[in-house]
Coordinates of N, CA and C in Angstrom, one line a residue:
I909 N 39.6 -51.7 16.8 CA 39.4 -50.9 18.2 C 41.1 -50.6 18.4
G910 N 41.5 -49.1 18.3 CA 42.9 -48.9 18.4 C 43.2 -48.0 19.7
T911 N 42.6 -48.2 20.6 CA 42.7 -47.2 21.8 C 44.0 -47.9 22.3
P912 N 44.4 -46.9 23.4 CA 45.6 -47.5 24.2 C 45.4 -48.9 24.8
H913 N 46.7 -49.6 24.8 CA 46.8 -50.9 25.2 C 45.8 -51.4 26.4
V914 N 45.9 -50.6 27.4 CA 45.3 -50.9 28.7 C 43.6 -51.2 28.4
F915 N 43.4 -50.4 27.4 CA 41.8 -50.3 27.3 C 41.3 -51.4 26.2
H916 N 42.1 -52.0 25.7 CA 41.7 -53.4 24.6 C 40.8 -54.2 25.2
M917 N 40.9 -54.8 26.3 CA 40.3 -55.8 26.8 C 38.8 -55.3 27.2
D918 N 38.8 -54.1 28.0 CA 37.4 -53.7 28.1 C 36.6 -53.0 27.1
N919 N 37.2 -52.5 26.1 CA 36.7 -52.1 24.8 C 36.0 -53.4 24.0
T920 N 37.1 -54.4 23.8 CA 36.6 -55.6 23.0 C 35.5 -56.5 23.9
L921 N 35.5 -56.4 25.2 CA 34.4 -57.2 26.0 C 33.2 -56.4 25.7
L922 N 33.2 -55.0 25.8 CA 31.9 -54.4 25.5 C 31.5 -54.3 24.2
C923 N 32.1 -54.5 23.1 CA 31.8 -54.7 21.8 C 31.2 -56.2 21.7
L924 N 31.9 -57.1 22.1 CA 31.4 -58.8 22.2 C 30.1 -58.7 22.7
D925 N 30.0 -58.0 24.0 CA 28.7 -58.2 24.8 C 27.4 -57.6 24.2
A926 N 27.9 -56.7 23.1 CA 26.8 -55.8 22.2 C 26.6 -56.6 20.7
G927 N 27.2 -57.8 20.8 CA 26.8 -58.6 19.6 C 27.8 -58.4 18.5
K928 N 28.8 -57.6 18.6 CA 29.8 -57.1 17.3 C 31.0 -58.0 17.2
A929 N 31.2 -58.4 16.0 CA 32.4 -58.6 15.5 C 33.5 -57.7 15.8
V930 N 34.9 -58.2 16.3 CA 35.9 -57.2 16.6 C 36.9 -57.6 15.8
L931 N 38.0 -56.6 15.3 CA 39.2 -56.7 15.0 C 40.1 -55.7 16.0
C932 N 40.7 -56.2 16.7 CA 41.2 -55.7 18.0 C 42.8 -55.3 17.8
E933 N 43.0 -54.1 17.9 CA 44.7 -53.8 17.7 C 45.5 -54.5 18.4
K934 N 46.8 -54.9 17.7 CA 47.7 -55.3 18.3 C 48.3 -54.3 19.4
P935 N 49.1 -55.0 20.5 CA 49.0 -56.2 21.1 C 47.6 -56.4 21.6
F936 N 47.1 -57.5 21.4 CA 45.7 -57.9 21.8 C 45.1 -57.6 23.0
T937 N 46.1 -57.6 24.1 CA 45.7 -57.2 25.5 C 47.0 -56.9 26.3
I938 N 46.9 -56.6 27.5 CA 48.1 -56.3 28.2 C 48.9 -57.7 28.5
N939 N 48.3 -58.6 28.8 CA 48.8 -60.1 29.2 C 47.8 -61.2 28.7
A940 N 48.5 -62.3 29.0 CA 47.9 -63.7 28.4 C 46.4 -63.8 29.2
D941 N 46.4 -63.6 30.4 CA 45.0 -63.7 31.0 C 44.1 -62.9 30.6
Q942 N 44.3 -61.7 30.1 CA 43.5 -60.9 29.6 C 43.1 -61.4 28.2
A943 N 43.9 -62.1 27.5 CA 43.6 -62.6 26.3 C 42.7 -63.7 26.1
R944 N 43.0 -64.5 27.3 CA 42.2 -65.7 27.5 C 40.8 -65.3 27.8
R945 N 40.6 -64.5 28.5 CA 39.1 -63.8 29.0 C 38.4 -63.4 27.6
V946 N 39.2 -62.7 26.9 CA 38.6 -61.8 25.5 C 38.1 -63.3 24.7
V947 N 39.2 -64.3 24.3 CA 39.0 -65.1 23.6 C 37.7 -66.1 24.0
A948 N 37.6 -66.3 25.3 CA 36.6 -67.3 25.8 C 35.2 -66.4 25.6
R949 N 35.1 -65.2 25.8 CA 34.0 -64.6 25.5 C 33.6 -64.4 24.2
A950 N 34.3 -64.1 23.2 CA 34.3 -64.3 21.8 C 33.5 -65.7 21.4
R951 N 34.1 -66.7 21.8 CA 33.8 -68.0 21.7 C 32.5 -68.4 22.2
E952 N 32.3 -67.8 23.5 CA 30.8 -68.0 24.1 C 29.7 -67.4 23.5
K953 N 30.1 -66.1 22.9 CA 29.0 -65.4 22.1 C 28.8 -65.8 20.5
G954 N 29.9 -66.7 20.1 CA 29.7 -67.1 18.7 C 30.0 -65.9 17.8
L955 N 31.2 -65.1 18.1 CA 31.2 -63.8 17.3 C 32.9 -64.0 16.8
F956 N 33.0 -63.3 15.7 CA 34.3 -63.2 15.1 C 35.1 -62.2 16.0
L957 N 36.4 -62.6 16.0 CA 37.6 -61.8 16.9 C 38.8 -62.2 16.1
M958 N 39.5 -61.2 16.1 CA 40.9 -61.3 15.6 C 41.9 -60.2 16.2
E959 N 43.0 -60.8 16.2 CA 44.2 -59.4 16.7 C 44.6 -58.8 15.2
A960 N 44.6 -57.7 15.4 CA 45.0 -56.8 14.1 C 46.3 -56.8 13.6
M961 N 47.0 -57.9 13.4 CA 48.5 -57.9 12.8 C 48.5 -57.8 11.4
W962 N 48.4 -56.6 10.7 CA 48.0 -56.3 9.4 C 49.2 -56.8 8.6
T963 N 50.6 -57.0 9.3 CA 51.7 -57.3 8.4 C 51.4 -58.6 7.9
R964 N 50.7 -59.4 8.3 CA 50.4 -61.0 7.8 C 49.8 -61.0 6.4
F965 N 48.9 -59.9 6.1 CA 48.1 -60.0 5.2 C 48.5 -59.1 4.0
F966 N 49.7 -58.6 3.8 CA 50.3 -57.8 2.7 C 50.7 -58.8 1.6
P967 N 50.4 -58.6 0.4 CA 50.8 -59.4 -0.8 C 52.3 -59.9 -0.6
A968 N 53.1 -59.1 -0.4 CA 54.5 -59.6 -0.1 C 54.7 -60.8 1.0
M969 N 53.7 -60.7 1.9 CA 53.8 -61.8 3.1 C 53.4 -63.1 2.2
D970 N 52.1 -63.0 1.4 CA 51.7 -64.1 0.6 C 52.9 -64.8 0.0
R971 N 53.8 -63.9 -0.8 CA 54.8 -64.3 -1.5 C 55.8 -64.9 -0.6
L972 N 56.3 -64.4 0.5 CA 57.2 -64.8 1.3 C 56.9 -66.2 1.8
R973 N 55.8 -66.6 2.1 CA 55.2 -68.1 2.8 C 55.2 -68.9 1.3
D974 N 55.0 -68.6 0.4 CA 55.2 -69.3 -0.9 C 56.6 -69.9 -1.1
L975 N 57.4 -68.7 -1.0 CA 59.1 -69.0 -1.2 C 59.4 -69.9 -0.2
L976 N 59.1 -70.0 1.0 CA 59.4 -70.9 2.2 C 58.8 -72.2 2.0
A977 N 57.6 -72.4 1.6 CA 57.0 -73.6 1.3 C 57.6 -74.3 0.0
E978 N 58.1 -73.6 -0.9 CA 58.9 -73.9 -2.1 C 60.4 -74.5 -1.6
G979 N 60.8 -74.0 -0.5 CA 62.1 -74.4 0.0 C 63.3 -73.7 -0.8
T980 N 62.8 -72.5 -1.1 CA 63.8 -71.6 -2.1 C 64.9 -71.3 -1.0
I981 N 64.9 -71.2 0.1 CA 66.1 -70.8 1.0 C 66.5 -72.1 1.7
G982 N 65.8 -73.2 1.6 CA 66.0 -74.3 2.5 C 65.2 -74.4 3.6
E983 N 65.9 -75.0 4.8 CA 65.1 -75.0 6.1 C 65.6 -73.8 6.8
L984 N 64.6 -73.0 7.3 CA 64.8 -71.9 8.1 C 65.5 -72.3 9.4
R985 N 66.5 -71.5 9.5 CA 67.3 -71.9 10.8 C 67.4 -70.6 11.8
M986 N 67.5 -69.7 11.1 CA 67.6 -68.3 12.0 C 66.9 -67.0 11.5
L987 N 66.5 -66.2 12.4 CA 65.7 -65.0 12.1 C 66.1 -63.9 12.9
Y988 N 66.6 -62.8 12.2 CA 67.0 -61.6 12.7 C 65.7 -60.7 12.4
A989 N 65.2 -59.9 13.5 CA 64.2 -58.8 13.2 C 64.2 -57.8 14.1
D990 N 64.0 -56.8 13.7 CA 63.9 -55.5 14.7 C 62.7 -54.6 14.4
F991 N 62.5 -53.7 15.4 CA 61.5 -52.6 15.1 C 61.9 -51.6 16.2
G992 N 62.6 -50.5 15.8 CA 63.0 -49.7 16.8 C 62.8 -48.4 16.0
F993 N 62.6 -47.2 16.9 CA 62.5 -45.8 16.5 C 63.1 -44.8 17.4
R994 N 63.1 -43.8 17.4 CA 63.5 -42.8 18.6 C 62.6 -41.7 18.6
V995 N 61.9 -41.4 19.9 CA 61.2 -40.4 20.0 C 61.5 -39.8 21.4
D996 N 61.2 -38.4 21.6 CA 61.4 -37.8 22.9 C 60.7 -38.5 23.9
I997 N 61.0 -38.3 25.2 CA 60.4 -39.0 26.3 C 59.2 -38.2 26.6
N998 N 58.0 -38.8 26.6 CA 56.8 -38.0 27.3 C 56.2 -38.9 28.3
P999 N 56.5 -38.6 29.8 CA 56.1 -39.5 30.9 C 54.4 -39.8 30.8
K1000 N 53.7 -39.0 30.1 CA 52.3 -39.1 30.0 C 51.8 -39.8 28.6
G1001 N 52.8 -40.0 27.7 CA 52.2 -40.6 26.5 C 52.1 -41.9 26.6
R1002 N 51.5 -42.6 25.5 CA 51.2 -44.1 25.6 C 52.5 -44.8 25.4
L1003 N 53.6 -44.1 25.0 CA 54.7 -45.1 24.7 C 55.5 -45.3 26.0
F1004 N 55.3 -44.5 26.8 CA 56.0 -44.4 28.1 C 55.2 -44.7 29.6
D1005 N 54.2 -44.3 29.6 CA 53.2 -44.3 30.7 C 52.8 -45.9 31.0
L1006 N 53.0 -46.4 32.0 CA 52.6 -47.8 32.3 C 51.3 -47.8 32.4
A1007 N 50.3 -47.0 32.8 CA 49.0 -47.1 32.9 C 48.4 -47.0 31.6
L1008 N 48.9 -46.9 30.4 CA 48.5 -47.0 29.1 C 49.2 -48.0 28.3
G1009 N 49.9 -49.0 29.0 CA 50.5 -50.0 28.5 C 51.8 -49.5 27.8
G1010 N 52.5 -48.6 28.3 CA 53.8 -48.2 27.6 C 54.7 -49.2 27.6
G1011 N 55.8 -48.8 26.9 CA 57.0 -49.8 26.8 C 57.1 -50.2 25.2
A1012 N 58.3 -50.5 24.8 CA 59.0 -50.8 23.3 C 58.1 -52.3 23.0
L1013 N 58.2 -53.2 24.0 CA 57.8 -54.6 23.8 C 56.5 -54.6 23.4
L1014 N 55.5 -54.0 24.1 CA 54.1 -54.1 23.7 C 53.8 -53.2 22.5
D1015 N 54.3 -52.0 22.5 CA 54.1 -51.1 21.2 C 54.5 -51.8 19.8
V1016 N 55.9 -52.2 19.9 CA 56.2 -52.6 18.5 C 57.0 -54.1 18.7
G1017 N 57.4 -54.4 19.9 CA 58.0 -55.7 19.8 C 57.2 -56.9 19.5
I1018 N 55.8 -56.7 19.7 CA 54.9 -57.6 19.3 C 55.0 -58.0 17.7
Y1019 N 55.6 -56.7 16.9 CA 55.7 -57.1 15.4 C 56.9 -58.4 15.1
P1020 N 58.1 -58.2 15.7 CA 59.0 -59.2 15.4 C 58.7 -60.4 16.3
V1021 N 58.0 -60.5 17.2 CA 57.7 -61.7 18.0 C 56.6 -62.4 17.2
S1022 N 55.6 -61.4 16.5 CA 54.6 -62.2 15.7 C 55.1 -62.8 14.6
L1023 N 56.1 -62.2 14.0 CA 56.9 -62.7 12.9 C 57.5 -64.1 12.9
A1024 N 58.1 -64.0 14.2 CA 58.8 -65.2 14.5 C 57.8 -66.5 14.8
S1025 N 56.5 -65.9 15.3 CA 55.6 -67.0 15.7 C 55.1 -67.5 14.3
M1026 N 54.8 -66.7 13.5 CA 54.4 -67.1 12.1 C 55.3 -68.2 11.5
L1027 N 56.5 -67.8 11.4 CA 57.5 -68.4 10.7 C 58.1 -69.9 11.4
L1028 N 58.3 -69.8 12.8 CA 58.8 -70.8 13.5 C 57.9 -71.6 14.6
G1029 N 56.9 -70.8 14.7 CA 55.8 -71.4 15.9 C 56.1 -70.8 17.3
S1030 N 55.8 -71.7 18.4 CA 55.9 -71.1 19.7 C 57.3 -71.4 20.1
P1031 N 58.0 -70.7 20.9 CA 59.5 -71.0 21.4 C 59.4 -72.0 22.5
A1032 N 60.5 -72.8 22.8 CA 60.9 -73.7 23.8 C 61.5 -73.0 24.9
Q1033 N 62.4 -72.1 24.4 CA 63.3 -71.2 25.5 C 63.2 -69.7 24.9
I1034 N 62.9 -68.9 26.2 CA 63.0 -67.5 26.0 C 64.2 -66.7 26.9
S1035 N 64.9 -65.8 26.2 CA 65.7 -65.1 27.1 C 65.7 -63.7 26.6
S1036 N 65.8 -62.8 27.6 CA 65.6 -61.3 27.2 C 66.5 -60.5 28.2
Q1037 N 66.9 -59.2 27.6 CA 67.2 -58.3 28.4 C 66.5 -56.9 27.9
A1038 N 66.5 -55.9 28.8 CA 65.8 -54.4 28.5 C 66.4 -53.4 29.4
H1039 N 66.4 -52.5 28.7 CA 66.6 -51.0 29.4 C 65.4 -50.5 29.7
L1040 N 65.0 -50.3 31.2 CA 63.8 -49.6 31.7 C 64.1 -48.2 31.9
G1041 N 63.3 -47.3 31.4 CA 63.5 -45.9 31.5 C 63.0 -45.3 32.8
V1042 N 63.0 -44.1 32.7 CA 62.7 -43.2 34.0 C 61.3 -43.5 34.1
T1043 N 60.2 -43.7 33.4 CA 59.1 -44.1 33.8 C 58.6 -45.5 34.1
G1044 N 59.7 -46.5 34.0 CA 59.6 -47.8 34.4 C 59.3 -48.7 33.1
A1045 N 58.9 -47.9 32.0 CA 58.9 -48.8 30.6 C 60.1 -49.3 29.9
D1046 N 60.0 -50.5 29.3 CA 61.2 -50.6 28.6 C 61.4 -49.7 27.2
E1047 N 62.5 -49.3 27.1 CA 62.8 -48.2 26.0 C 63.8 -49.0 25.0
Q1048 N 64.4 -50.2 25.3 CA 65.0 -50.8 24.2 C 64.9 -52.2 24.8
T1049 N 64.9 -53.3 23.9 CA 64.6 -54.6 24.5 C 65.4 -55.7 23.4
A1050 N 66.1 -56.7 23.9 CA 66.5 -57.7 23.1 C 66.1 -59.2 23.4
V1051 N 65.8 -59.7 22.6 CA 65.2 -61.0 22.9 C 65.8 -62.2 22.0
I1052 N 65.9 -63.3 22.6 CA 66.4 -64.5 21.7 C 65.3 -65.6 22.2
L1053 N 64.8 -66.2 21.2 CA 63.8 -67.3 21.2 C 64.4 -68.5 20.6
G1054 N 64.4 -69.5 21.4 CA 64.8 -71.0 20.8 C 63.9 -71.8 21.0
Y1055 N 63.8 -72.7 19.9 CA 62.9 -73.6 19.3 C 63.2 -75.2 19.3
A1056 N 62.3 -76.1 19.3 CA 62.7 -77.4 19.7 C 63.5 -77.9 18.6
G1057 N 63.3 -77.5 17.4 CA 64.3 -78.0 16.4 C 65.7 -77.4 16.2
G1058 N 65.9 -76.4 17.2 CA 67.4 -75.9 17.3 C 67.4 -74.4 16.6
E1059 N 66.3 -74.0 15.9 CA 66.2 -72.6 15.1 C 66.3 -71.6 16.3
L1060 N 66.7 -70.5 15.9 CA 66.9 -69.2 16.9 C 66.1 -68.2 16.1
A1061 N 65.7 -67.1 17.0 CA 65.1 -65.8 16.6 C 65.8 -64.8 17.5
L1062 N 66.4 -63.9 16.7 CA 67.1 -62.8 17.7 C 66.4 -61.6 17.4
L1063 N 65.6 -60.9 18.2 CA 64.6 -59.9 17.8 C 64.9 -58.6 18.9
S1064 N 64.8 -57.5 18.5 CA 64.9 -56.3 19.4 C 63.8 -55.3 18.9
C1065 N 63.4 -54.4 19.8 CA 62.5 -53.3 19.6 C 63.1 -52.2 20.5
A1066 N 62.5 -51.0 20.1 CA 63.2 -49.7 20.9 C 62.1 -48.6 20.7
T1067 N 61.9 -47.6 21.7 CA 61.3 -46.4 21.2 C 62.0 -45.2 21.3
R1068 N 63.4 -45.5 22.0 CA 64.2 -44.6 22.1 C 65.8 -44.7 21.2
T1069 N 65.5 -45.7 20.2 CA 66.7 -46.2 19.5 C 66.2 -46.5 17.9
L1070 N 66.8 -45.8 16.9 CA 66.5 -46.2 15.9 C 67.2 -47.3 15.3
T1071 N 66.6 -48.3 14.7 CA 67.1 -49.6 14.5 C 67.0 -49.9 12.7
P1072 N 67.7 -50.8 12.2 CA 67.6 -50.9 10.8 C 66.5 -51.2 10.4
Q1073 N 65.6 -51.8 11.1 CA 64.0 -52.1 10.7 C 64.0 -52.9 9.4
T1074 N 64.6 -54.1 9.6 CA 64.8 -55.1 8.4 C 64.5 -56.5 9.4
A1075 N 64.1 -57.4 8.4 CA 63.9 -58.9 8.8 C 64.8 -59.7 8.0
T1076 N 65.7 -60.5 8.5 CA 66.6 -61.3 7.7 C 66.3 -62.8 8.1
L1077 N 65.9 -63.7 7.2 CA 65.7 -65.3 7.2 C 66.9 -65.9 6.8
I1078 N 67.5 -66.7 7.5 CA 68.6 -67.6 7.0 C 68.2 -69.2 7.0
G1079 N 68.3 -69.5 5.8 CA 68.1 -70.8 5.7 C 69.3 -71.8 5.4
T1080 N 69.2 -73.0 5.1 CA 70.2 -73.9 4.9 C 70.7 -73.8 3.5
G1081 N 69.9 -73.2 2.7 CA 70.1 -73.1 1.1 C 70.3 -71.5 0.9
G1082 N 70.1 -70.4 1.6 CA 70.1 -69.2 1.1 C 69.5 -68.3 2.4
T1083 N 69.4 -67.0 1.9 CA 68.9 -66.0 2.8 C 68.0 -65.0 2.3
L1084 N 67.1 -64.7 3.1 CA 66.1 -63.7 2.2 C 65.8 -62.6 3.5
V1085 N 66.2 -61.4 2.8 CA 66.0 -60.1 3.7 C 64.8 -59.2 3.1
I1086 N 63.8 -59.1 4.2 CA 62.6 -58.0 3.9 C 63.2 -56.7 4.3
E1087 N 63.1 -55.9 3.2 CA 63.7 -54.7 3.4 C 63.0 -53.8 4.2
R1088 N 63.6 -52.7 4.6 CA 63.1 -51.7 5.6 C 61.9 -51.0 4.9
P1089 N 60.7 -50.6 5.6 CA 60.3 -51.1 6.9 C 59.6 -52.6 6.7
W1090 N 60.0 -53.4 7.4 CA 59.8 -54.9 7.1 C 58.4 -55.1 7.2
W1091 N 57.7 -54.4 8.2 CA 56.4 -54.8 8.6 C 55.4 -54.2 7.6
T1092 N 55.7 -53.1 6.7 CA 54.8 -53.2 5.7 C 55.7 -53.4 4.4
P1093 N 55.9 -54.7 4.1 CA 56.8 -55.3 3.3 C 56.3 -55.0 1.7
E1094 N 57.3 -54.9 0.7 CA 57.3 -54.9 -0.6 C 58.4 -55.2 -1.3
R1095 N 59.6 -55.4 -0.6 CA 60.8 -55.8 -1.5 C 61.6 -56.5 -0.7
F1096 N 62.0 -57.6 -1.3 CA 63.0 -58.8 -0.6 C 64.0 -58.8 -1.4
T1097 N 65.3 -59.0 -0.6 CA 66.5 -59.3 -1.3 C 66.7 -60.8 -1.0
L1098 N 66.9 -61.7 -2.2 CA 67.0 -63.0 -2.1 C 68.4 -63.4 -2.3
V1099 N 69.2 -64.1 -1.4 CA 70.7 -64.5 -1.8 C 70.8 -66.0 -1.8
L1100 N 71.2 -66.3 -3.0 CA 71.2 -67.8 -3.2 C 72.6 -68.1 -3.5
P1101 N 73.3 -69.2 -3.0 CA 74.7 -69.4 -3.3 C 75.0 -69.5 -4.9
E1102 N 74.2 -70.3 -5.7 CA 74.3 -70.4 -7.0 C 73.8 -69.2 -7.9
M1103 N 72.9 -68.5 -7.4 CA 72.4 -67.5 -8.4 C 72.6 -66.1 -7.8
G1104 N 73.4 -65.8 -6.8 CA 73.8 -64.5 -6.4 C 72.4 -63.8 -5.9
E1105 N 72.4 -62.5 -6.0 CA 71.6 -61.5 -5.3 C 70.5 -61.4 -6.1
Q1106 N 69.0 -61.6 -5.7 CA 67.9 -61.1 -6.7 C 67.1 -60.4 -5.8
I1107 N 66.6 -59.4 -6.5 CA 65.5 -58.5 -5.9 C 63.9 -59.0 -6.0
V1108 N 63.2 -59.0 -5.0 CA 61.9 -59.4 -5.4 C 61.0 -58.4 -5.0
Q1109 N 60.3 -57.8 -6.0 CA 59.2 -56.6 -5.6 C 57.8 -57.1 -5.6
V1110 N 57.2 -57.0 -4.6 CA 55.7 -57.2 -4.2 C 55.0 -56.0 -3.8
P1111 N 54.9 -54.8 -4.5 CA 54.3 -53.8 -4.2 C 52.8 -53.9 -3.6
F1112 N 52.4 -53.0 -2.6 CA 51.2 -53.0 -2.1 C 50.5 -51.6 -2.3
E1113 N 49.2 -51.5 -2.4 CA 48.4 -50.1 -2.7 C 48.2 -49.6 -1.5
G1114 N 47.6 -48.2 -1.5 CA 47.2 -47.4 -0.5 C 48.1 -47.5 0.5
N1115 N 47.6 -47.4 1.9 CA 48.5 -47.7 3.2 C 48.7 -49.0 3.7
G1116 N 47.8 -49.9 3.0 CA 48.2 -51.4 3.2 C 47.1 -51.9 4.4
Y1117 N 46.3 -51.2 4.9 CA 45.3 -51.5 6.0 C 44.1 -52.6 5.3
Q1118 N 44.1 -52.3 3.9 CA 42.9 -52.9 3.2 C 42.9 -54.1 3.0
Y1119 N 44.1 -54.9 3.1 CA 44.2 -56.4 2.7 C 43.8 -56.9 4.1
E1120 N 44.1 -56.7 5.3 CA 43.6 -57.2 6.6 C 42.1 -56.9 6.7
A1121 N 41.5 -55.6 6.2 CA 40.2 -55.3 6.2 C 39.3 -56.4 5.3
A1122 N 40.0 -56.6 3.9 CA 39.3 -57.4 3.1 C 39.2 -58.9 3.7
A1123 N 40.3 -59.3 4.5 CA 40.5 -60.6 5.0 C 39.2 -60.7 6.0
V1124 N 39.1 -59.8 6.7 CA 38.0 -59.8 8.0 C 36.7 -60.1 7.3
G1125 N 36.4 -59.1 6.5 CA 35.2 -59.1 5.6 C 34.9 -60.6 4.9
D1126 N 36.0 -61.3 4.3 CA 35.7 -62.6 3.7 C 35.2 -63.3 4.8
C1127 N 35.9 -63.2 6.1 CA 35.5 -64.1 7.1 C 34.0 -63.9 7.4
L1128 N 33.6 -62.9 7.6 CA 32.3 -62.4 8.0 C 31.3 -62.9 7.1
R1129 N 31.6 -62.7 5.8 CA 30.5 -63.2 4.7 C 30.5 -64.7 4.6
A1130 N 31.6 -65.3 5.3 CA 31.6 -66.8 5.1 C 31.1 -67.5 6.5
G1131 N 30.9 -66.7 7.5 CA 30.6 -67.1 8.7 C 31.7 -67.6 9.6
K1132 N 32.8 -67.3 9.3 CA 33.9 -68.0 10.0 C 34.2 -67.0 11.4
L1133 N 34.8 -67.8 12.4 CA 34.8 -66.9 13.8 C 36.3 -66.5 14.0
E1134 N 37.2 -67.1 13.0 CA 38.6 -66.9 13.2 C 39.3 -66.8 11.6
H1135 N 40.3 -66.0 11.5 CA 41.2 -66.4 10.1 C 42.3 -67.0 10.5
D1136 N 42.4 -68.0 9.3 CA 43.6 -68.9 9.5 C 45.1 -68.3 9.7
L1137 N 45.1 -67.3 9.1 CA 46.4 -66.4 9.2 C 46.7 -65.8 10.7
M1138 N 45.6 -65.5 11.5 CA 45.8 -65.0 12.7 C 44.9 -65.6 13.6
P1139 N 45.1 -66.8 13.9 CA 43.9 -67.6 14.9 C 43.9 -67.2 16.4
L1140 N 43.1 -67.2 17.1 CA 43.0 -66.8 18.3 C 43.8 -67.4 19.3
D1141 N 44.0 -68.8 19.0 CA 45.1 -69.6 20.1 C 46.5 -69.1 19.8
E1142 N 46.8 -68.8 18.5 CA 48.1 -68.1 18.4 C 48.2 -66.8 19.2
T1143 N 47.2 -66.0 19.1 CA 47.3 -64.8 19.8 C 47.4 -64.9 21.3
V1144 N 46.8 -66.0 21.9 CA 47.0 -66.3 23.2 C 48.3 -66.7 23.4
R1145 N 48.9 -67.7 22.6 CA 50.6 -68.0 22.8 C 51.4 -66.7 22.7
L1146 N 51.0 -65.7 21.7 CA 51.8 -64.7 21.5 C 51.8 -63.8 22.9
M1147 N 50.7 -63.5 23.7 CA 50.7 -62.8 24.7 C 51.6 -63.5 25.8
E1148 N 51.4 -64.9 25.7 CA 52.2 -65.8 26.7 C 53.5 -65.4 26.6
T1149 N 54.1 -65.3 25.4 CA 55.5 -65.1 24.8 C 56.1 -63.9 25.4
L1150 N 55.2 -62.7 25.1 CA 55.3 -61.4 25.7 C 55.4 -61.3 27.3
D1151 N 54.4 -62.1 27.8 CA 54.5 -62.1 29.4 C 55.8 -62.8 29.9
A1152 N 56.3 -63.7 29.1 CA 57.7 -64.4 29.6 C 58.9 -63.7 29.2
I1153 N 58.8 -62.9 28.3 CA 59.9 -61.9 27.8 C 60.2 -60.9 29.0
R1154 N 59.1 -60.3 29.4 CA 59.3 -59.2 30.3 C 59.2 -59.7 31.8
A1155 N 58.9 -60.8 32.1 CA 59.0 -61.5 33.5 C 60.2 -61.3 34.2
P1156 N 61.4 -61.5 33.7 CA 62.7 -61.3 34.4 C 63.0 -59.8 34.8
W1157 N 62.5 -58.8 34.2 CA 62.8 -57.5 34.6 C 61.8 -57.0 35.5
G1158 N 60.8 -57.7 36.3 CA 60.0 -57.4 37.1 C 59.1 -56.0 36.5
L1159 N 58.9 -56.0 35.3 CA 57.9 -54.9 34.9 C 56.5 -55.6 34.8
K1160 N 55.6 -54.7 35.8 CA 54.3 -55.0 35.8 C 53.4 -53.7 35.3
Y1161 N 52.3 -54.1 34.9 CA 51.4 -52.9 34.6 C 50.4 -52.6 35.8
P1162 N 49.9 -51.6 35.8 CA 48.7 -51.3 36.6 C 47.6 -52.5 36.8
G1163 N 47.4 -53.2 37.8 CA 46.2 -54.1 38.0 C 46.7 -55.4 37.8
E1164 N 48.0 -55.6 37.3 CA 48.6 -56.9 37.4 C 49.0 -57.5 38.7

């Protein structure tokens, strides 16, 4: 399902009530309350459900997780990630209209927040600042996430500002940069003190959506109701994080 964000919950519930497995576009819902409702329905019905965070399923992300597990850059301490682009303001378009779930955080901020969650888990502290445009939607947002072990994630997103579109992982023994555009990854720059700079290429085929689709197909054939790379409890926690990020701005969507 890839309709505007405000319709994700209604459409997903409609499919679940019809007995259909669902792969729902990110962000999963408008807020955590909606996410909990959808997840509860899927579990009640015994049906497969997953948030469509396709980035996690690229071959390069498999390689990234392997490198981290092997301790290639040591203990991960900091993450910098952004997803920003510039488009003209369209007050009735889905990027700017609050009735359509408009705003940089929900549209593309979910990407760096999800990356941080995959790498570092759930944050213990959340700070944010945003510029709200003429429609009330956030047009650029900066976020700092703090973790129990002292790790930090510095994230940003924008719909009116073109950003570098890279992700930098800084460990105690080196640095790994996922090159632009990091959410469709196929090239890393690995910097290790004793080995200098290395380029790691992990190309993908087609437009990249097939890896996520294949993963869902594997789950359905195996009778699994969730995928280990994008479990439902994590999706709910991500929505809780997004709620907490925008809470200080007073940004509310229709019906909240």
